[in-house]
Structure formats: C-alpha cells, structure tokens
mmCIF file of C-alpha atoms and ligand atoms in Angstrom:
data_model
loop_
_atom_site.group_PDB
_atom_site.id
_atom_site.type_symbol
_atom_site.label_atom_id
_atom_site.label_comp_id
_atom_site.label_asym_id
_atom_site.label_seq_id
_atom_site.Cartn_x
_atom_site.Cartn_y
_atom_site.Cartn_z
ATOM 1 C CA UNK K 1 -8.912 29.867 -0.256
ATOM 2 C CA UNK K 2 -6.251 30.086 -2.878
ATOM 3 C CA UNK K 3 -4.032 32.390 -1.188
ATOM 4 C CA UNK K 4 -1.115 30.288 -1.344
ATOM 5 C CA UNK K 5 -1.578 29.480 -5.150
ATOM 6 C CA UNK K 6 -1.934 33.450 -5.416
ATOM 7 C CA UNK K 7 1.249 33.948 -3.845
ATOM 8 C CA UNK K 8 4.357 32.242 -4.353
ATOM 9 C CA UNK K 9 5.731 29.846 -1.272
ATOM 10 C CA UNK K 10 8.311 31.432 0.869
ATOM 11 C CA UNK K 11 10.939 29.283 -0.012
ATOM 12 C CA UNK K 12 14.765 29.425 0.045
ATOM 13 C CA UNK K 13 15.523 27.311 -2.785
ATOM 14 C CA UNK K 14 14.198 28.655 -5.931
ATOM 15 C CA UNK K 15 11.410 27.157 -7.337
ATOM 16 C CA UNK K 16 10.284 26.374 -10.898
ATOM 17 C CA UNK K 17 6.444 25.401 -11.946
ATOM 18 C CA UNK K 18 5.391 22.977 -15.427
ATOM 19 C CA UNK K 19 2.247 23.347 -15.085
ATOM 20 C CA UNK K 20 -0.097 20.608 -16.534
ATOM 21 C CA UNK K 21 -3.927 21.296 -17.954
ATOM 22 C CA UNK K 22 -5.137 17.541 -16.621
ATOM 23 C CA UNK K 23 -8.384 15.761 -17.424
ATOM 24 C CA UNK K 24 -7.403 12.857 -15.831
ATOM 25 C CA UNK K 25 -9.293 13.511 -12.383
ATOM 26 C CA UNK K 26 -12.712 13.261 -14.463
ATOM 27 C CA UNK K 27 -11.917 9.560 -14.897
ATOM 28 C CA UNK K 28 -11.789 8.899 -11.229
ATOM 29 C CA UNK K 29 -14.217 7.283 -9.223
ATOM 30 C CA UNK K 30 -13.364 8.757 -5.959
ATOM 31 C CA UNK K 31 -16.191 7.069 -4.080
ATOM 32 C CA UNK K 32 -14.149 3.655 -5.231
ATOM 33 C CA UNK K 33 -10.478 4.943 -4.398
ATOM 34 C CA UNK K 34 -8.056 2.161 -4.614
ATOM 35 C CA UNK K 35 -5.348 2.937 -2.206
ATOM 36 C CA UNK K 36 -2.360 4.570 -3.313
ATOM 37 C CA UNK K 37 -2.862 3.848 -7.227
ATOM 38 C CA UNK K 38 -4.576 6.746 -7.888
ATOM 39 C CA UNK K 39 -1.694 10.102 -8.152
ATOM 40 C CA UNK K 40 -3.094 13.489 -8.211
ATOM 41 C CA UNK K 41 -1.573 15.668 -10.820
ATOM 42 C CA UNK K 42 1.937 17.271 -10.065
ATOM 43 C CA UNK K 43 4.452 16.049 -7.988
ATOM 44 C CA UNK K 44 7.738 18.196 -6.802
ATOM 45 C CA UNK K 45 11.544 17.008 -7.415
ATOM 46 C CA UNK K 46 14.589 18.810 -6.430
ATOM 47 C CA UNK K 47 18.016 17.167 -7.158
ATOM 48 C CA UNK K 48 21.153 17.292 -4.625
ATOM 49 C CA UNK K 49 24.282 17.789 -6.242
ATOM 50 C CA UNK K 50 27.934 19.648 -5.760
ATOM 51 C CA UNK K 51 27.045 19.792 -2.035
ATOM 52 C CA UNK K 52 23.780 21.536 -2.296
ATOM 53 C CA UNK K 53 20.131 21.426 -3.177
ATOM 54 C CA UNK K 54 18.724 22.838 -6.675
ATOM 55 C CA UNK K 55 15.750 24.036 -7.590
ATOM 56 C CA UNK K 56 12.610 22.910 -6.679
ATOM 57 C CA UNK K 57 10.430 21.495 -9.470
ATOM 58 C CA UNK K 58 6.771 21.483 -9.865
ATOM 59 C CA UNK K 59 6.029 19.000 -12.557
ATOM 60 C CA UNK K 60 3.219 16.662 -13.745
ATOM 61 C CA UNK K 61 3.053 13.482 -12.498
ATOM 62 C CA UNK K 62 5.441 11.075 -14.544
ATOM 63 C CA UNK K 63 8.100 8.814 -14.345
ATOM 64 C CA UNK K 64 11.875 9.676 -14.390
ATOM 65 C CA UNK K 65 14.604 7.587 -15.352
ATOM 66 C CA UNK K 66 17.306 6.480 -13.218
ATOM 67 C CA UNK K 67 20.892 4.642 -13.969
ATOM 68 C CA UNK K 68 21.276 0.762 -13.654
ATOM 69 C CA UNK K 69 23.974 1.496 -10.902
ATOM 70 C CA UNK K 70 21.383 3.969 -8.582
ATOM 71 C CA UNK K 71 23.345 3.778 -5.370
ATOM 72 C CA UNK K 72 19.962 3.499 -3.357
ATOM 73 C CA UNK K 73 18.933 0.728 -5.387
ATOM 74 C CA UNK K 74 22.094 -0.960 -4.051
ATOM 75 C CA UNK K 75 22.873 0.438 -0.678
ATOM 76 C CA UNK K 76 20.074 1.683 0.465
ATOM 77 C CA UNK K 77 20.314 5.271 0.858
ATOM 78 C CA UNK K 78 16.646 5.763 0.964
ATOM 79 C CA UNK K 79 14.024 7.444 3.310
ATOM 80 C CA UNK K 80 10.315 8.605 3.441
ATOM 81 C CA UNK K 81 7.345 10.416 5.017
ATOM 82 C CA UNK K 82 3.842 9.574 5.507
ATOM 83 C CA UNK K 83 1.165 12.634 5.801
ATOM 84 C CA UNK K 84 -2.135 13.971 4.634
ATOM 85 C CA UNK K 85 -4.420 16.578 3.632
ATOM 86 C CA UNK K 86 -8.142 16.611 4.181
ATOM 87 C CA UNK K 87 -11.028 18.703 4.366
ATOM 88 C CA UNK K 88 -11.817 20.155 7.583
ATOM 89 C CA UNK K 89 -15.383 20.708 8.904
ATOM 90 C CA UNK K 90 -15.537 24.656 7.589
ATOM 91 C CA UNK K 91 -14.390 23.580 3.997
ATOM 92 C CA UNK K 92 -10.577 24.348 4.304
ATOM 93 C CA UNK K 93 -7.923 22.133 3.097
ATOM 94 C CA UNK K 94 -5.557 21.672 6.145
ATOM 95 C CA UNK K 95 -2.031 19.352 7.088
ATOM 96 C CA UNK K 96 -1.389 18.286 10.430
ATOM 97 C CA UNK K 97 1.597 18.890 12.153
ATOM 98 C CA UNK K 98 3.724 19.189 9.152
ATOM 99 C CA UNK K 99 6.669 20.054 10.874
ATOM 100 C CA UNK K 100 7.114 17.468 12.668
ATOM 101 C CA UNK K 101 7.060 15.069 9.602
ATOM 102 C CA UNK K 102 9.693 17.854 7.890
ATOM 103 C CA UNK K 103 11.866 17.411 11.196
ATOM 104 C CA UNK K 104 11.669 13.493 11.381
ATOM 105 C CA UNK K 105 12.793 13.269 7.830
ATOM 106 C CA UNK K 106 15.979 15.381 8.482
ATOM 107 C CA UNK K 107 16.806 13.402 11.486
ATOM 108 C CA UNK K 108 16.445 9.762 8.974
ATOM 109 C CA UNK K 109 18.340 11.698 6.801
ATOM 110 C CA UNK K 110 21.203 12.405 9.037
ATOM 111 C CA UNK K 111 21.176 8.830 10.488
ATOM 112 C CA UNK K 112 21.045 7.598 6.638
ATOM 113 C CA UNK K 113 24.690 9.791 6.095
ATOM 114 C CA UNK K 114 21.960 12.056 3.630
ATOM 115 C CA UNK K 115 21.828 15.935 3.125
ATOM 116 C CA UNK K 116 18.969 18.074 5.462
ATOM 117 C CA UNK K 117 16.383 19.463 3.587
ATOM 118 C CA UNK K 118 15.183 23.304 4.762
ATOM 119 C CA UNK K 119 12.081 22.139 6.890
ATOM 120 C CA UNK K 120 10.314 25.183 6.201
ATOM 121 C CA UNK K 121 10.565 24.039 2.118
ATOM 122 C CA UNK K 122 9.352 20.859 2.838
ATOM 123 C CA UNK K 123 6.733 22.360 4.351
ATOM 124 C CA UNK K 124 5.634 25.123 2.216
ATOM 125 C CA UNK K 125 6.260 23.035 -0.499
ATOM 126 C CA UNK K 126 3.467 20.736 0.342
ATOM 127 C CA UNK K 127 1.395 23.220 0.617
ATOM 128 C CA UNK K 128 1.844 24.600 -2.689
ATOM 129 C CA UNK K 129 1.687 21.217 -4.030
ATOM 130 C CA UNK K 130 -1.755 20.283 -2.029
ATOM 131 C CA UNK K 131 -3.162 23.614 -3.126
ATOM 132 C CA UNK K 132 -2.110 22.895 -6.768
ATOM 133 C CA UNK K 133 -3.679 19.828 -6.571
ATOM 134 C CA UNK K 134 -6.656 20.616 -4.142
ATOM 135 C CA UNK K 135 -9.365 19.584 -6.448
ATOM 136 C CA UNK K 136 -7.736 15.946 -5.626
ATOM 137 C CA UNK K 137 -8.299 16.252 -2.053
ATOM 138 C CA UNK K 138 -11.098 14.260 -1.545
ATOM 139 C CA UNK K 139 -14.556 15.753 0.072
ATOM 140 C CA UNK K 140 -16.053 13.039 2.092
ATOM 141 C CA UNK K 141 -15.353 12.566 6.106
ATOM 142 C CA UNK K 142 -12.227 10.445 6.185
ATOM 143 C CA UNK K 143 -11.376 10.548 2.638
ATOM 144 C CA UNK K 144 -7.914 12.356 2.062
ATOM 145 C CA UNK K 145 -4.827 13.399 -0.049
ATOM 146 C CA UNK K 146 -1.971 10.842 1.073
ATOM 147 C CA UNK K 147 1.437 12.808 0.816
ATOM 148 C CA UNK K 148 4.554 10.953 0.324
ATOM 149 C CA UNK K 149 8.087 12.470 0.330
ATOM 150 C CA UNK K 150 10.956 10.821 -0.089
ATOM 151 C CA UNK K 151 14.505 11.005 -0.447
ATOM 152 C CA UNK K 152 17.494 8.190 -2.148
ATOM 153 C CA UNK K 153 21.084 8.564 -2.899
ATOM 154 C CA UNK K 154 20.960 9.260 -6.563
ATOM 155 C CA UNK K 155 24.969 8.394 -7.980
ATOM 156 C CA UNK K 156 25.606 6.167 -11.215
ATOM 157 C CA UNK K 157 27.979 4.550 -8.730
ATOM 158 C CA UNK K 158 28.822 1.297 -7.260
ATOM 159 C CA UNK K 159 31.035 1.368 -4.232
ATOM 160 C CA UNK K 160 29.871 1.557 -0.779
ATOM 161 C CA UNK K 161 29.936 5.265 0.324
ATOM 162 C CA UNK K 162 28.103 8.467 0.922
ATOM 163 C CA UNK K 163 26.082 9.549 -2.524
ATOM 164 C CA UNK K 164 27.114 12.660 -3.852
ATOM 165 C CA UNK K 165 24.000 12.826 -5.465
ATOM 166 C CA UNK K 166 20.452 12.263 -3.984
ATOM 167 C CA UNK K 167 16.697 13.617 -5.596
ATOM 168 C CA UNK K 168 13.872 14.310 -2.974
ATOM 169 C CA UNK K 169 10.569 13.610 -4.588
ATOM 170 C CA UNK K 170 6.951 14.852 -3.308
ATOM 171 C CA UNK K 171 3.684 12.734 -4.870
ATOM 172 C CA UNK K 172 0.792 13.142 -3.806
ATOM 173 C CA UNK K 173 -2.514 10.271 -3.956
ATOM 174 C CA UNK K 174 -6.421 10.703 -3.088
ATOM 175 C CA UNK K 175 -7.326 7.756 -0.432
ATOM 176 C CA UNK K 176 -10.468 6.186 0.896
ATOM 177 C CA UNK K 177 -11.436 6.706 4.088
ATOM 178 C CA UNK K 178 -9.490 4.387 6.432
ATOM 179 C CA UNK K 179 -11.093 1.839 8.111
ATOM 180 C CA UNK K 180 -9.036 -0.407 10.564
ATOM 181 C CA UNK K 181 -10.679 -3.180 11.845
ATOM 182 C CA UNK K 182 -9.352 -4.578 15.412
ATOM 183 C CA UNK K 183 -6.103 -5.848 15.304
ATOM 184 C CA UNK K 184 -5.209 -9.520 16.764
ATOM 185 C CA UNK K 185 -0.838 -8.749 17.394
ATOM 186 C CA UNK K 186 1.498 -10.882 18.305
ATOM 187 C CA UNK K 187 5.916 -10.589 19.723
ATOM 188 C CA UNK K 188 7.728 -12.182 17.401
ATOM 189 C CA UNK K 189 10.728 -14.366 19.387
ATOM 190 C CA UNK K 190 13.257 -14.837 16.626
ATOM 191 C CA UNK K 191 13.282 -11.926 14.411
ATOM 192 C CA UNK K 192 13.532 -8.012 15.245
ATOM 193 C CA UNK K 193 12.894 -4.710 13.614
ATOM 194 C CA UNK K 194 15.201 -2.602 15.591
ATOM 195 C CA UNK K 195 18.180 -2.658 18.563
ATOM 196 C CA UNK K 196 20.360 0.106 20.650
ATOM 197 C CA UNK K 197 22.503 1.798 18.108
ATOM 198 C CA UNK K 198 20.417 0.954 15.141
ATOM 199 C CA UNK K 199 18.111 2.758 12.617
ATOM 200 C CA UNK K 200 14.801 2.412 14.518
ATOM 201 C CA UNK K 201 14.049 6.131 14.385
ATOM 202 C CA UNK K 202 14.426 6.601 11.264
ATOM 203 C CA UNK K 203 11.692 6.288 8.215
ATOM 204 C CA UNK K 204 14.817 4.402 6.107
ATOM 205 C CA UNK K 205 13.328 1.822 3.446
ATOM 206 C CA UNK K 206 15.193 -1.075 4.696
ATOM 207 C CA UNK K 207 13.357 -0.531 8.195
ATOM 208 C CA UNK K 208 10.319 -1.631 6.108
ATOM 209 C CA UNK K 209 11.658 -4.035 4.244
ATOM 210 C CA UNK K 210 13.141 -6.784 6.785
ATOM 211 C CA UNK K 211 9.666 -6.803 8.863
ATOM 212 C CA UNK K 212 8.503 -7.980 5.706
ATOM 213 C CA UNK K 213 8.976 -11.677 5.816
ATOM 214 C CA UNK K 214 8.702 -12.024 9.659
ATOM 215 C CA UNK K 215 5.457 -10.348 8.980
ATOM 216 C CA UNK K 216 4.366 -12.730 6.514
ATOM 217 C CA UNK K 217 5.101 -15.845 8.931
ATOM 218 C CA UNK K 218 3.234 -14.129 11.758
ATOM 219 C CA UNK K 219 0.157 -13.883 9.367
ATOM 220 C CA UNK K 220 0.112 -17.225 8.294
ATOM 221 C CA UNK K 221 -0.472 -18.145 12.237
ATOM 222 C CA UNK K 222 -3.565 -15.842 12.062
ATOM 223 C CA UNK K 223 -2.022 -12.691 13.434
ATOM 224 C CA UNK K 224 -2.753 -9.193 11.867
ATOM 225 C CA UNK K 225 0.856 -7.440 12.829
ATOM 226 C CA UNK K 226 3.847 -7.908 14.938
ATOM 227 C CA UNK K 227 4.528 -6.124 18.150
ATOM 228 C CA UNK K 228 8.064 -5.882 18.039
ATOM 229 C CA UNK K 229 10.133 -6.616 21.170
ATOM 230 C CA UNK K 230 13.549 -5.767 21.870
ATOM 231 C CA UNK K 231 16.723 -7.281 20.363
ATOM 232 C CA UNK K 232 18.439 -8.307 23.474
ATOM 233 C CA UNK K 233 16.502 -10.079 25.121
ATOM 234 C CA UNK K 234 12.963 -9.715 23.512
ATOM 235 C CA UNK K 235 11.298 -8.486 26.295
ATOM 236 C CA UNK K 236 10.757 -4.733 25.744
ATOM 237 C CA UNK K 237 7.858 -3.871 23.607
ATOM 238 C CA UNK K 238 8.852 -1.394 21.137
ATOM 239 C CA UNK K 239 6.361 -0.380 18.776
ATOM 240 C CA UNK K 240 3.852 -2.508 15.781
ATOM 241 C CA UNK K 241 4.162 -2.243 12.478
ATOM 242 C CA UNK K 242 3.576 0.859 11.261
ATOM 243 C CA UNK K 243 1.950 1.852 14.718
ATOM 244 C CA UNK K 244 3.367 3.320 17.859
ATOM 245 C CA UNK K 245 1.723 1.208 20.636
ATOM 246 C CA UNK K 246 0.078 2.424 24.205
ATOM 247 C CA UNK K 247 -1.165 0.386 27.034
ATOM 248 C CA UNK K 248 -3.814 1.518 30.062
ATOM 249 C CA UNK K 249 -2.931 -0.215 33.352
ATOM 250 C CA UNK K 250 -5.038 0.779 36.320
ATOM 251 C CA UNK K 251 -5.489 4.122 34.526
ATOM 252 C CA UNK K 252 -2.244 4.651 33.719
ATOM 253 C CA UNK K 253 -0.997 5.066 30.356
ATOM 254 C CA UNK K 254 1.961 3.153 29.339
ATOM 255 C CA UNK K 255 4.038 3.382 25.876
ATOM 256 C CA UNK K 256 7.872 2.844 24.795
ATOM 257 C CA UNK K 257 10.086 5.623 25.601
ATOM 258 C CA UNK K 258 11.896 7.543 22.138
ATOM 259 C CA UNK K 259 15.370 5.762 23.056
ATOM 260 C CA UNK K 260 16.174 5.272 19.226
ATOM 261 C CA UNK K 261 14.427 2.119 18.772
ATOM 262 C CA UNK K 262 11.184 3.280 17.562
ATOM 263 C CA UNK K 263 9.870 6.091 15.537
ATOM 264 C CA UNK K 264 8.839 8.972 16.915
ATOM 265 C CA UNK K 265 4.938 9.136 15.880
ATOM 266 C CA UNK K 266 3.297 12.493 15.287
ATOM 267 C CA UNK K 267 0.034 10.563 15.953
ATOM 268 C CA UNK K 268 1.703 8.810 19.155
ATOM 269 C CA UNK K 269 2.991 12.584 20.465
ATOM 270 C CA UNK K 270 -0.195 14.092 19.869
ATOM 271 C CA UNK K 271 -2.438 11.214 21.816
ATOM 272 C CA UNK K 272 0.143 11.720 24.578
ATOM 273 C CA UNK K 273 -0.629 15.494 24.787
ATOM 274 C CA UNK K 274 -4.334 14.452 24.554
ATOM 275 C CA UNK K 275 -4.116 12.204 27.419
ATOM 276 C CA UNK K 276 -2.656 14.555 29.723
ATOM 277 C CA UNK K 277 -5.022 16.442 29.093
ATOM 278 C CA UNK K 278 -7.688 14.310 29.982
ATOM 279 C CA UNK K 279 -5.631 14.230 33.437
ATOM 280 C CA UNK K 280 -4.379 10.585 32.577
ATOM 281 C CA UNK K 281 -0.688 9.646 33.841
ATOM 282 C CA UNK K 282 1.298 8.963 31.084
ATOM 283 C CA UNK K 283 4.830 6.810 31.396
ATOM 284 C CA UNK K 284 6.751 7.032 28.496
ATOM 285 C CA UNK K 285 9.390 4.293 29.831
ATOM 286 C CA UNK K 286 10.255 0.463 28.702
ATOM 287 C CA UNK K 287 7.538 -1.444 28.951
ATOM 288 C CA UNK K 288 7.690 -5.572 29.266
ATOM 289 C CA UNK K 289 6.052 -7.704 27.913
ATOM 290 C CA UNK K 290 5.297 -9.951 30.942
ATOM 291 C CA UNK K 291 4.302 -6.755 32.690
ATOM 292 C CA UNK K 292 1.109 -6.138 30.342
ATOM 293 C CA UNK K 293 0.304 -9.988 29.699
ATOM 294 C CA UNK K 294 -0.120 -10.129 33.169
ATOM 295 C CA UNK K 295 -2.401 -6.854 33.380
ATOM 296 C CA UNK K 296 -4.365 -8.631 30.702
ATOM 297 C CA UNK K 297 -5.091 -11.757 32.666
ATOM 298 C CA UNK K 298 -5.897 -9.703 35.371
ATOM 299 C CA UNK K 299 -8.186 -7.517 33.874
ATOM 300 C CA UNK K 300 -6.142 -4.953 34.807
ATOM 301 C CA UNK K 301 -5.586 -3.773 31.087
ATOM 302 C CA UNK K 302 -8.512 -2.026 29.738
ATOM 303 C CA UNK K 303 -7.222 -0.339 26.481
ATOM 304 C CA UNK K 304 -4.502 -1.456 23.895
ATOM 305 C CA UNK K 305 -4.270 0.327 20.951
ATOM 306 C CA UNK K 306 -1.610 1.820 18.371
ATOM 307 C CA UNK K 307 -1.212 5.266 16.748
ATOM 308 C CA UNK K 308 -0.292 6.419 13.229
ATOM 309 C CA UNK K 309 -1.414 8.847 10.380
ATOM 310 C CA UNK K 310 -3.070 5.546 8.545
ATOM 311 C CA UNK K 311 -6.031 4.693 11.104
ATOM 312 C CA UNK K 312 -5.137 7.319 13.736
ATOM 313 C CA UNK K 313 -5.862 5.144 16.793
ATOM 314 C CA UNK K 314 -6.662 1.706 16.171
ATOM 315 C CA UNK K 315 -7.901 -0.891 18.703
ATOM 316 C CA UNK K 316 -6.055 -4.109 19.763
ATOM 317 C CA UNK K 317 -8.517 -6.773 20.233
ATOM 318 C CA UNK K 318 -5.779 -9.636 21.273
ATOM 319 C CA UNK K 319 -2.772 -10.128 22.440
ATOM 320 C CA UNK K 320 -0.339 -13.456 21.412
ATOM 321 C CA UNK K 321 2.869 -13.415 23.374
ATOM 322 C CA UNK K 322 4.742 -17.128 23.381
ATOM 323 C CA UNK K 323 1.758 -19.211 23.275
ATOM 324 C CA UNK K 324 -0.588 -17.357 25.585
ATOM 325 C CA UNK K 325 -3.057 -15.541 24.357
ATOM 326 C CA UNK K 326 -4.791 -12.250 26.395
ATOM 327 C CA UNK K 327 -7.889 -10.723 24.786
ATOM 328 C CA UNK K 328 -8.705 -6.667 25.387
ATOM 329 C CA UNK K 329 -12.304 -6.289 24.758
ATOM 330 C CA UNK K 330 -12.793 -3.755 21.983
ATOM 331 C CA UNK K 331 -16.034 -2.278 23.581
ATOM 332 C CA UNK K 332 -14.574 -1.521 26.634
ATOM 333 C CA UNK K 333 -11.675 0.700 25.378
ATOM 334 C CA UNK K 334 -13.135 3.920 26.659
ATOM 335 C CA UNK K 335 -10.021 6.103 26.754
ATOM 336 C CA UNK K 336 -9.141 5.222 23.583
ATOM 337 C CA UNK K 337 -11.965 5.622 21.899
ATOM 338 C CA UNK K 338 -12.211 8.961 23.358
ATOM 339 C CA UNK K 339 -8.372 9.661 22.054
ATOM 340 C CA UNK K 340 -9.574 8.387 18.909
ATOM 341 C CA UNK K 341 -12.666 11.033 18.840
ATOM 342 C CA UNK K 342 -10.633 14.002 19.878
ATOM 343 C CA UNK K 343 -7.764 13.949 18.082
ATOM 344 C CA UNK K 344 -10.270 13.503 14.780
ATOM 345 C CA UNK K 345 -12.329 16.277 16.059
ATOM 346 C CA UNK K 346 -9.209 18.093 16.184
ATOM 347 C CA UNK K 347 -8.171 17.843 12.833
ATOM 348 C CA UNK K 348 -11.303 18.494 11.496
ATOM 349 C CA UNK K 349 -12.059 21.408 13.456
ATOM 350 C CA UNK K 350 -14.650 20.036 15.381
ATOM 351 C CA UNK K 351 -12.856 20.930 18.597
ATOM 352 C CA UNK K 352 -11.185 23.589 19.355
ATOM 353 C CA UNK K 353 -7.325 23.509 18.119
ATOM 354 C CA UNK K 354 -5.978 24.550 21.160
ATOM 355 C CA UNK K 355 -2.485 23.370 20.597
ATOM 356 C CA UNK K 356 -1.968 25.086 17.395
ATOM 357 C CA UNK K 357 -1.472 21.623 15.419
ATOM 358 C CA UNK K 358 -3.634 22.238 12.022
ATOM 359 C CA UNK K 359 -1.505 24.037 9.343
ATOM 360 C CA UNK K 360 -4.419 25.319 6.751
ATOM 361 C CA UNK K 361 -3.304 25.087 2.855
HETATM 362 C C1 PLP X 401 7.361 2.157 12.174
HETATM 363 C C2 PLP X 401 6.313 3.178 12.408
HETATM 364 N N1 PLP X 401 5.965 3.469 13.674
HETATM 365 C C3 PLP X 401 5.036 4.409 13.950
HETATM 366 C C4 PLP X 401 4.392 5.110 12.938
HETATM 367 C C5 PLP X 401 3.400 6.182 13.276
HETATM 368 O O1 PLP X 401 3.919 7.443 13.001
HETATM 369 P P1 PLP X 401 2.971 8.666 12.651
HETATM 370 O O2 PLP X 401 2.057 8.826 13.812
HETATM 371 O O3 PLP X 401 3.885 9.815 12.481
HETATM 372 O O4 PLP X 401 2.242 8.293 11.408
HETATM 373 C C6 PLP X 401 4.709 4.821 11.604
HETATM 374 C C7 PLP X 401 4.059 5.548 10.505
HETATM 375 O O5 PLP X 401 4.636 6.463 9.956
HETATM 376 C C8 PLP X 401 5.703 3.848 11.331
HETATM 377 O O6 PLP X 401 6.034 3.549 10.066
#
C-alpha cells in the first residue's frame, strides 16, 4: 500500500519534501466533517517564474503571504480543479480519472494566457500528496479526500497583462459523504454564465463568481440552481451550476455538445460512456429549451439529471422555464439511477473497471 510513499514520484520538476509530525487529525471528528474546513496535513506549491516552473514543494498546511498588488487579486488570472480520493471496496486509496482533471486545467490555463503544468506532475503529485496524507482519507462509503488545485498569476504588479509570475497550489480536505437532495432548476432570462468565444470551458474563478448573484435571485424565488441558457438568444441549455446536465426523451439521451460554452465534465464523459453502454443513444448536440419543456408536458421526459464529482449524478425533480413549471418524477428516473449506481460501483470497485478509469494511490 505505500509503494508510492516508498518510492519517489516520477516527476520532471524536482521535488522537495518538509515533512510535518501532525497531531492535529486526532482532534477531528470525521463522522461530523464540516465541508471543506477541515485540511489534511501537507499541501504542495511550486512557483512559476523566469519562464519556467520550480520545484515542487511538499509542505505542511499553512498560509503564505502574498503582495497587496497580487495580479490575480486584480485581474483575475486564476483557475482550479475539483477531484477526490476515496476508499475503494478492497481497502485501496484510488483517484478517478486524474488525467482528465490534469488536462482540463492546462486547457483553463491556456485560455487564462497562464503557463501548462506537466500533466503527468499534476498527477503524480497528487498521488504523493494523497498517500502522504492517506490517514485523512476518510473510511466510510461516500466519505472522501476533496483535492483542490489551483493556479493565479502571482506578480507585485498592477497593469493589465500576462503575469510573469504565477504559484500552483495543491490542498487537500476530508469531506462527508455527499448527499444531494432533488434539485428544483430554473433558465435564468436576463443573466448568463457563458457565450461563443468566451471562457465557458474553462475552471477560471470569475466563471464562478458572476453566477453568484443571479444565483442568489433565482433562490430567493424558491429555485435550488440555474440552468443556464445561451447568451444569444437564451434558448440553448448549456449546463447548471456546477453540473453538466442530460435529458432522456423517448429513450434517447440528450446533453449540450463541448462547443466552448460549458465545461467539459469528467463525471458528464464518463455517464456518456456508461450510457452507451447500456445501448442508450446518446446526442451530444444543442439542446432547447422549448424542446424538453415540451417532452415534460408530454410525459415524454422520464429522467433529468446533472453530473459532477460533488453528487455524481443528481436528480432533477422540476423544471421552471419562463413561468411554466414541468415536474420529472424522481422515482421514475430509472436510467439515471442506474448511471448513478454504476458509475459508483465503478469507482469503488464494485464493478468491474473495464475502461481503465481508477488510478490507485
Ligand atoms: C461549471 C461546471 N460544470 C460541470 C462540472 C462537472 O465537472 P466534473 O464532472 O469534472 O466534476 C463542474 C464541476 O467541476 C463545474 O464547475
């Protein structure tokens, strides 16, 4: 089991380990975990400077200090990731689909005018990080290590350019399982999350940030989350959230096409391999909103639900689209509860991993 921690990561950036004799997890009530308060012990850092990457650190987890003039704090130079490790059912510690995450943030990062990051470090550097830390990753079905990399333009500048200097930072936090009720979503017809030409894609902060306060609004009405629609003409359904979204239609699965607008889920590409090979059509292609409100009323739609690393697949229970109001019973979703089963079984080893998607630490 600790292979990795018995040899060093194959990295191509040297590495350098502070190593930190912790008591802290003793204080922890992990059957009470308070999500995303709770850090695990190290965390990685690497600096960007001079046009290139230094070494990657291995610290414990503390605060740094950053100048007043930060150019991300300012301009916004700033991207993430979302991931975890968890227990599987034969007692391994194992990451899913890393890659794909390490990929992803390379592609923000371009988008963002930011330096690449050798996949295969981010990768194997989570590793070594989650196998540092594995007494953190929680034991219990569900329960799990939240990993969260991210990356911000770094100069003790103010101007609007490029940064010269950026740090990429890995923490890592033990979560609760995640339950996600049903979720009541609505369009939202004045505001928008992402157009043709934008940052959609991308994991960037400020994609976060401005759904925000149209969120807020929507929730005061009663609504859990937002099903954003296109900028144009708001009639495209793009994505919810932090949730890519799919639709059954007379057995036929339905969810936005990657055409820069929306980010490309790891959840959302996995359920899509999953459903083809359950045999169901899947159409990844623009999808309108009239279209499905009008499968709804004529109980044509049988599942709604979105995908992400949070909840994995979580059911829609209503859709709100300009006063109407089309309700997918929850019981009923058969396909995606079965998505939902598989793709858990998956990870956990319960099924066969036939597509090579678990990555053990
Ligand atoms: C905007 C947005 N869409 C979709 C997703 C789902 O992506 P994934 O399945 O990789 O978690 C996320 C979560 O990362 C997100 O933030």
């Amino acid at each position: 089991m600790n292979e990795v921690l018995s040899k060093e990561p194959t990295l191509s950036l040297p590495l350098t380990v502070k190593d930190i004799e912790n008591t802290r997890i003793n204080t922890v009530d992990f059957d009470n975990i308070p999500f995303g308060r709770v850090f695990s012990d190290h965390m990685m850092h690497c600096d960007y400077a001079n046009g290139k990457w230094g070494n990657i650190q291995i610290e414990p987890y503390g605060n740094f200090s950053l100048s007043p003039a930060c150019s991300a704090l300012h301009y916004g130079q700033a991207i993430f990731e979302g991931m975890k490790a968890y227990y599987t059912v034969d007692g391994e510690v194992a990451l899913f689909r890393p890659q794909l995450n390490a990929a992803r943030f390379n592609r923000s990062a371009v988008r963002m005018s930011m330096p690449e990051f050798p996949e295969n470090d981010f990768v194997e550097t989570i590793r070594y990080l989650v196998a540092k830390d594995r007494q953190w990753v929680p034991k219990d079905a569900n329960k799990s290590l939240y990993i969260r990399p991210y990356m911000f333009g770094n100069d003790a500048y103010i101007g609007v350019r490029t940064s010269e200097h950026y740090k990429i930072v890995i923490f890592t936090c033990p979560v609760g399982a995640y339950y996600s009720a049903p979720v009541t979503v609505t369009t939202a017809s004045k505001y928008v999350r992402a157009f043709n030409g934008g940052t959609g894609f991308t994991k960037c902060a400020g994609n976060y940030a401005a759904t925000l306060y149209p969120a807020k609004l929507e929730k005061e009405k009663g609504y859990d989350q937002i099903m954003w629609t296109d900028g144009l003409e708001h009639k495209y359904i793009h994505e919810i959230g932090t949730m890519n979204v799919f639709f059954i239609i007379d057995r036929v699965a339905l969810t936005a096409p990657l055409d820069g607008n929306i980010l490309p889920g790891v959840t959302r590409d996995s359920i899509i391999t999953l459903l083809k090979d359950e045999g169901i059509e899947v159409q990844e292609r623009p999808i309108t909103i009239d279209e499905v409100m009008a499968a709804g009323r004529e109980g044509r739609l049988t599942d709604a639900f979105g995908t992400g690393t949070a909840a994995s697949v979580s059911f829609i229970r209503l859709l709100h689209h300009e006063g109407e109001e089309v309700e997918v019973p929850v019981d009923g979703q058969h396909i995606a509860t079965k998505m939902k089963d598989r793709l858990n079984n998956i990870k956990t080893g319960r099924e066969e991993d036939k597509f090579g998607w678990i990555v053990k630490v």
